[in-house]
Tab-separated table of C-alpha atoms in Angstrom:
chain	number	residue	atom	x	y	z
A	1135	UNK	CA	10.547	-16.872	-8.414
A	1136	UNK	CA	7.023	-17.820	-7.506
A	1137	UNK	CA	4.019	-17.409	-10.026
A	1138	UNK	CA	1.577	-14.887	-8.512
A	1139	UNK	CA	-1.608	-13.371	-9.943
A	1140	UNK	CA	-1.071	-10.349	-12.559
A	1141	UNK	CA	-3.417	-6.807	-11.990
A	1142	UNK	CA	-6.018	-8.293	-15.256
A	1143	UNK	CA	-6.710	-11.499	-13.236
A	1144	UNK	CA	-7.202	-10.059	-9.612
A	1145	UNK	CA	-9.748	-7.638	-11.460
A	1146	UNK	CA	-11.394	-10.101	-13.393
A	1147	UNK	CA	-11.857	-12.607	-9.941
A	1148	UNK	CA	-13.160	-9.319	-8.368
A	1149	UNK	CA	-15.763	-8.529	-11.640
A	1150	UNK	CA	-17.000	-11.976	-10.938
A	1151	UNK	CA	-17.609	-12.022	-7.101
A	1152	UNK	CA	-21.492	-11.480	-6.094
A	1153	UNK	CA	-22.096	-8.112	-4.417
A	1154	UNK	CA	-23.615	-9.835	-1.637
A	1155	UNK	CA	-23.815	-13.498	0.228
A	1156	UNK	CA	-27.245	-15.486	-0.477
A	1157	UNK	CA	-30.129	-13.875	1.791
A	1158	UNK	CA	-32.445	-16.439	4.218
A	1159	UNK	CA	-35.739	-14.956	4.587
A	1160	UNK	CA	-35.334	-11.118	4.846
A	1161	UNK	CA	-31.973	-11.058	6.096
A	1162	UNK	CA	-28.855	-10.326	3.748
A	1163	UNK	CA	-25.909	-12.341	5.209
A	1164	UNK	CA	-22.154	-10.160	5.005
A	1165	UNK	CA	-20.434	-10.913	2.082
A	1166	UNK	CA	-17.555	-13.081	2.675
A	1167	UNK	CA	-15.426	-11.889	0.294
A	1168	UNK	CA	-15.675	-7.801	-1.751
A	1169	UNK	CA	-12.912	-6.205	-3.702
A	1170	UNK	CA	-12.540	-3.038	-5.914
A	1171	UNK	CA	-11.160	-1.906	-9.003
A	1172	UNK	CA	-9.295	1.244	-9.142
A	1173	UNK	CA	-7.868	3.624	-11.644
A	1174	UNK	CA	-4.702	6.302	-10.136
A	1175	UNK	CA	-3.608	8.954	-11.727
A	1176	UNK	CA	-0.212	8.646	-9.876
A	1177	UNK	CA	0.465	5.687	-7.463
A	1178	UNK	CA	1.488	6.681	-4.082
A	1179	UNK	CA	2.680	4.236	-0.864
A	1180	UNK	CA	3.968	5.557	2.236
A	1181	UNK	CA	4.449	9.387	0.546
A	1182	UNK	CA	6.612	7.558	-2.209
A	1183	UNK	CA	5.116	7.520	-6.313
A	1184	UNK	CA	5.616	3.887	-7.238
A	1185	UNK	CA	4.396	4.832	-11.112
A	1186	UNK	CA	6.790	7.449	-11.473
A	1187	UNK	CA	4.407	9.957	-11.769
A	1188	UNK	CA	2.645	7.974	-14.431
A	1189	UNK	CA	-1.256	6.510	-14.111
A	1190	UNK	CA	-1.730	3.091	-12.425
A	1191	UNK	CA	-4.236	0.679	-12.026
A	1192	UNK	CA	-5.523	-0.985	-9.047
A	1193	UNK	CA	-7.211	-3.990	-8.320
A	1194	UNK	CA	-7.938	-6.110	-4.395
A	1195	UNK	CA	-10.197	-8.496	-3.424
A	1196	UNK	CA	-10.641	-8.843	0.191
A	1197	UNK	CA	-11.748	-12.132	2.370
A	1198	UNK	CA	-13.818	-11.722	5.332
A	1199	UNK	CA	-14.350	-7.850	6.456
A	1200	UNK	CA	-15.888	-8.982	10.377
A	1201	UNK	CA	-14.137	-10.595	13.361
A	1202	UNK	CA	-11.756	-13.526	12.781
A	1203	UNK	CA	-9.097	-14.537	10.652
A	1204	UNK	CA	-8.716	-12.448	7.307
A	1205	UNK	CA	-7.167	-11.846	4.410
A	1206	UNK	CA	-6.516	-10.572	0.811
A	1207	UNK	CA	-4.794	-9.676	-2.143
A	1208	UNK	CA	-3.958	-6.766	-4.445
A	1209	UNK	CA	-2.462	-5.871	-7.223
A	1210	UNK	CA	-0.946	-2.228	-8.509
A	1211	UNK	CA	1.054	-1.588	-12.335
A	1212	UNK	CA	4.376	0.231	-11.661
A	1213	UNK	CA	7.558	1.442	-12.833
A	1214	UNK	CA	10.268	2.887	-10.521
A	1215	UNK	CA	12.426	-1.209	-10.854
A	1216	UNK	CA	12.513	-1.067	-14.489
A	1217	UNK	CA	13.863	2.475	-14.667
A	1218	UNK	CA	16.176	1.762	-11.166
A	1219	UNK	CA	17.569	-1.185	-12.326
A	1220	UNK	CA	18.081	-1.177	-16.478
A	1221	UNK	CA	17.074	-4.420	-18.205
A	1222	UNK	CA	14.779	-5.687	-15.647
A	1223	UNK	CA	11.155	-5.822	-16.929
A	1224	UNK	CA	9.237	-5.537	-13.342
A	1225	UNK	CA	5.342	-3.999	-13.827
A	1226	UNK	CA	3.528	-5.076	-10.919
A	1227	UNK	CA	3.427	-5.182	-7.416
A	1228	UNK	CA	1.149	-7.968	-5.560
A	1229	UNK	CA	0.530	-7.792	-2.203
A	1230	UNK	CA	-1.152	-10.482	0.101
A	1231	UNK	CA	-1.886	-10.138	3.936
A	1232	UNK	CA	-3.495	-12.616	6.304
A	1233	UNK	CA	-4.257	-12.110	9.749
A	1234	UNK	CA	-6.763	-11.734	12.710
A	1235	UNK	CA	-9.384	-8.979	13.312
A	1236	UNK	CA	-11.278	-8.587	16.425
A	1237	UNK	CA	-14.056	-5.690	17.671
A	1238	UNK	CA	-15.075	-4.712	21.160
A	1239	UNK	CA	-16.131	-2.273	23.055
A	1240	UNK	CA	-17.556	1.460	21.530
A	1241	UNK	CA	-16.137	1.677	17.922
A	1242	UNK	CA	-13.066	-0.195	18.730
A	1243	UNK	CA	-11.036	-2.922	16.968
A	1244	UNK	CA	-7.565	-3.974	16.385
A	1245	UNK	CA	-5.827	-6.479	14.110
A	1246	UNK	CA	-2.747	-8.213	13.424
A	1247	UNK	CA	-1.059	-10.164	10.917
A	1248	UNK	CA	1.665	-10.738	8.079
A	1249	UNK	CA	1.927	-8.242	4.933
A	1250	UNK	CA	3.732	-9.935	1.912
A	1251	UNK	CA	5.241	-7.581	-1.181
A	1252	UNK	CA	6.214	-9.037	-3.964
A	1253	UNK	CA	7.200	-7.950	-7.402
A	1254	UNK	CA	6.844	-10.871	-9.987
A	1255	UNK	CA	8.591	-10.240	-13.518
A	1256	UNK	CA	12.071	-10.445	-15.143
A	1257	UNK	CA	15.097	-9.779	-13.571
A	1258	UNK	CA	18.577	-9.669	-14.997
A	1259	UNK	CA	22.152	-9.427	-13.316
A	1260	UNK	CA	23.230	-6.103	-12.237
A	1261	UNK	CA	26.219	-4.460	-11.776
A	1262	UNK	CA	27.306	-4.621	-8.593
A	1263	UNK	CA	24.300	-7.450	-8.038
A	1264	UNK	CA	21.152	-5.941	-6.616
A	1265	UNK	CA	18.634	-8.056	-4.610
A	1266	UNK	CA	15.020	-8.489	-5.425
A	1267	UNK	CA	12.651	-5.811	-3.763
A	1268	UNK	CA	9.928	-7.954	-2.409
A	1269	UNK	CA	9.643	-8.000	1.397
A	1270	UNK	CA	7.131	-9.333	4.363
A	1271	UNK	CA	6.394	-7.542	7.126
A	1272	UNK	CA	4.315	-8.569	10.454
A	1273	UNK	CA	2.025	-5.639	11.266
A	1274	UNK	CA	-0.624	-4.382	14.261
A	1275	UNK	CA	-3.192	-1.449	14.686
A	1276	UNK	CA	-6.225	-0.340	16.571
A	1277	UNK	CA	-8.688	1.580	15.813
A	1278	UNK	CA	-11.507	4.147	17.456
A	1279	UNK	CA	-14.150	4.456	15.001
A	1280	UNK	CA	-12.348	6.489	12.037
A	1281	UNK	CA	-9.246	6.953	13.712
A	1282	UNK	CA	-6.117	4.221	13.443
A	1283	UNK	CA	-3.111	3.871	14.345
A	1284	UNK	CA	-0.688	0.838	12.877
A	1285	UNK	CA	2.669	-0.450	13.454
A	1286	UNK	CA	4.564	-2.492	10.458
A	1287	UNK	CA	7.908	-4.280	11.264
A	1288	UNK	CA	10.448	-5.471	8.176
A	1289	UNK	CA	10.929	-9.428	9.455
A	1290	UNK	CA	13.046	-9.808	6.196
A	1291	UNK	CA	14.749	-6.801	4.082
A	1292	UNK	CA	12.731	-3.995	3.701
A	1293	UNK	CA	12.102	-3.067	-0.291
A	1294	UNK	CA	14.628	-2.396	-2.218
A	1295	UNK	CA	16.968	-1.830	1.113
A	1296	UNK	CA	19.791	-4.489	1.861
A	1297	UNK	CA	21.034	-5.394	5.500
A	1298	UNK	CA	17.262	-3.242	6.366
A	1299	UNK	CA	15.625	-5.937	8.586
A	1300	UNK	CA	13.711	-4.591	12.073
A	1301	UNK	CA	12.779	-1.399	9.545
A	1302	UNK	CA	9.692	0.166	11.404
A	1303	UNK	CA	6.648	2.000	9.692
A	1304	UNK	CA	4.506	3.837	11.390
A	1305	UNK	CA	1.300	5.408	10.144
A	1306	UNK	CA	-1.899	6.758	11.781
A	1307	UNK	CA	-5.149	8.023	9.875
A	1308	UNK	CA	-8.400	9.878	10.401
A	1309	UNK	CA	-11.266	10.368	8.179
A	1310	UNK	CA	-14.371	12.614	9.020
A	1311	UNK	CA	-17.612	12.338	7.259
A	1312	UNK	CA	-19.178	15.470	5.379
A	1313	UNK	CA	-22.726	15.459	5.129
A	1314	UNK	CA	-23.721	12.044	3.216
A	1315	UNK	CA	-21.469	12.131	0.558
A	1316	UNK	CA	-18.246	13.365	1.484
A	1317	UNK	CA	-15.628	12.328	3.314
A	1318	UNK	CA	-12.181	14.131	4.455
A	1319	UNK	CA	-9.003	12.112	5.376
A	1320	UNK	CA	-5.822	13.189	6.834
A	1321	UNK	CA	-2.972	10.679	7.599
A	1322	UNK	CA	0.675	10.763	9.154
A	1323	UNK	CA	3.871	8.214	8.975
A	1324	UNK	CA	7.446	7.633	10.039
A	1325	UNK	CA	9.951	5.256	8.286
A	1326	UNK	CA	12.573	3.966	10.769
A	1327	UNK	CA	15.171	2.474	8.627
A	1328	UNK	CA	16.787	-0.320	10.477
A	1329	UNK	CA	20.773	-1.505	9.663
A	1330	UNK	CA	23.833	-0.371	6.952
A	1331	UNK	CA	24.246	-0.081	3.334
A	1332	UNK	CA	26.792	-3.226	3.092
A	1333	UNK	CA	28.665	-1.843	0.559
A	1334	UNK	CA	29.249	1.788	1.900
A	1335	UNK	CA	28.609	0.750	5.637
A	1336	UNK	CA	26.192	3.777	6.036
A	1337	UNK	CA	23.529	3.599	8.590
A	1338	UNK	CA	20.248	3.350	6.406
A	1339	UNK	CA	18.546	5.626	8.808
A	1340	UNK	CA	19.499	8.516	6.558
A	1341	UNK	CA	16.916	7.545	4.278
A	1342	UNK	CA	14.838	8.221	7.008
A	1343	UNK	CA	11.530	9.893	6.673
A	1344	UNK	CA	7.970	11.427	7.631
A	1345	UNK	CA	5.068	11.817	5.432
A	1346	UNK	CA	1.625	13.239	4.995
A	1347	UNK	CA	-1.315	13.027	3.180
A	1348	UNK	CA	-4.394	15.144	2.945
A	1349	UNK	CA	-7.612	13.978	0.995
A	1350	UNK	CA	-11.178	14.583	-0.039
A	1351	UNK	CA	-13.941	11.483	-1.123
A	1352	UNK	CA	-17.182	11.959	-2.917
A	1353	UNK	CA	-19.256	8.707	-3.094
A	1354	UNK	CA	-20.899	8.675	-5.970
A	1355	UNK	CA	-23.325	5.744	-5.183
A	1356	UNK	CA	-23.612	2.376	-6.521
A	1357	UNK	CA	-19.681	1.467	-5.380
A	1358	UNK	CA	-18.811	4.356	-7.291
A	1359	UNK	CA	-16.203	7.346	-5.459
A	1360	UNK	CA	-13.695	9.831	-6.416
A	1361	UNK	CA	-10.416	10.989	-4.337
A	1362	UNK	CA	-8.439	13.578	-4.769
A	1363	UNK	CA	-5.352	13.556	-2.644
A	1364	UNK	CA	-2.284	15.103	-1.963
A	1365	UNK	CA	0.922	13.394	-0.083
A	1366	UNK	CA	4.588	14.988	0.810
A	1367	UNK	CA	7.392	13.945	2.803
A	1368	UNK	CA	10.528	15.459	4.654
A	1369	UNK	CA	12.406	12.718	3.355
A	1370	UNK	CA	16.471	13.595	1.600
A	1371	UNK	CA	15.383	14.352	-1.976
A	1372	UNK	CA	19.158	13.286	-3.345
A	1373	UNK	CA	18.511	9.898	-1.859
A	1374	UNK	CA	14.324	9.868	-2.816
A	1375	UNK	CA	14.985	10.853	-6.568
A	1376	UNK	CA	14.997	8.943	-9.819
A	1377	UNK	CA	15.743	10.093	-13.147
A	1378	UNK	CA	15.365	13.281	-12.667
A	1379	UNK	CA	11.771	12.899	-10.411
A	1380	UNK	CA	11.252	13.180	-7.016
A	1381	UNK	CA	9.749	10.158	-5.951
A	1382	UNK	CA	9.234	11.600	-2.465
A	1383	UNK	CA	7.963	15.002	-3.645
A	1384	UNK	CA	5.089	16.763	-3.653
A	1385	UNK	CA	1.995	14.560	-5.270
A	1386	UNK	CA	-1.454	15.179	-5.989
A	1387	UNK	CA	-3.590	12.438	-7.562
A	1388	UNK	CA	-6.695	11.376	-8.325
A	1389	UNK	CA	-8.406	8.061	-7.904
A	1390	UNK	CA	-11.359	6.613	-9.378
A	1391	UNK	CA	-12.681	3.506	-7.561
A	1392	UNK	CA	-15.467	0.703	-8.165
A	1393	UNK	CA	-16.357	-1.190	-4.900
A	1394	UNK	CA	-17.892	-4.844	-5.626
């Protein structure tokens, strides 16, 4: 499979990028390209622990933050393919995106463009055969100031789902400042699962869910912040649970973030 960049050497392009682009007169130009480096106490996506429960680390580094085309990468450690699927040796999930961005108007903006997951490491043959997770999805939103809304469509398989393609994922967001420090942040999907398990012929719309997430930020200064958060679902905890955890459960996590 192809060679993408591990979670030490997205952090360590990201430790080496400037804070800010070079200044004419007494002007400070946007930097073209910021990241962050992130430490999780338990990795959530979409209401679903990727780490199991388990601390992960975090690192992105993002290319042009105005109008125009833009992109990125970024990098998590898990462990939910090495404990589904014995013998594999899977700790990382890299995800790159590229797309357009445009504002207008009052606090609005709205962007499009392609999401690719992929999950580089060492896979063996299972029993029956299992497909690699990875996945790309083409994606939309708009936004009014702090609140967005975005669409995500599955143009191949979505993860770890056979015969999934057309899977929809919807997800809209608010955040509220509090005073100058603070910030509160609320947040609400849907997974649409799209086609049938091929080998029971089950739709894969029984796996099926909504989830929520709640949070609270305190900037610390200097690119420095604190979250704590806590996500749930309504999802079908006999489908959602691995060894013995409930992937899809009740989570609250901290995360402590370095902006660059």
């Amino acid at each position: 499979m192809p060679k993408v960049v591990p979670v030490p050497l997205v952090a360590g392009l990201i430790l080496m990028m400037p804070s800010s682009a070079f200044a004419t007169g007494t002007e400070t130009a946007p930097a073209i390209a910021a990241g962050d480096v992130e430490f999780q106490t338990n990795f959530v996506a979409r209401g679903i622990s990727q780490s199991q429960g388990q601390p992960s680390l975090h690192a992105k580094l993002d290319v042009n933050s105005d109008d125009g085309v833009y992109g990125g990468i970024d990098a998590y450690s898990i462990n939910w393919i090495d404990r589904l699927y014995p013998g594999d040796s899977v700790d990382t999930e890299v995800d790159g995106w590229l797309g357009y961005r445009k504002h207008f108007g009052a606090g609005w903006a709205t962007k499009a463009g392609v999401l690719r997951i992929q999950f580089p490491g060492h896979y063996v043959q299972q029993s029956p055969p299992a497909d690699q997770p990875n996945s790309t999805e083409a994606f939309g939103s708009i936004a009014w100031k702090d609140l967005t809304a975005q669409l995500s469509y599955a143009v191949t398989n979505y993860v770890n789902t056979p015969d999934s393609r057309g899977t929809l994922y919807l997800n809209i967001s608010a955040s509220q400042a509090v005073g100058d420090s603070w910030t509160l942040g609320a947040a609400i999907g849907r997974v649409r699962q799209a086609g049938h398990d091929p080998a029971t012929g089950k739709p894969n719309s029984r796996a099926d869910y909504m989830d929520y997430k709640l949070s609270v930020a305190c900037d610390f200064g200097s690119g420095i912040s604190l979250t704590l958060a806590h996500t749930w679902t309504n999802a079908d905890l006999s489908i959602y649970t691995l060894n013995g955890y409930a992937v899809a459960g009740h989570h609250t996590w901290l995360s402590l973030e370095k902006d660059f």
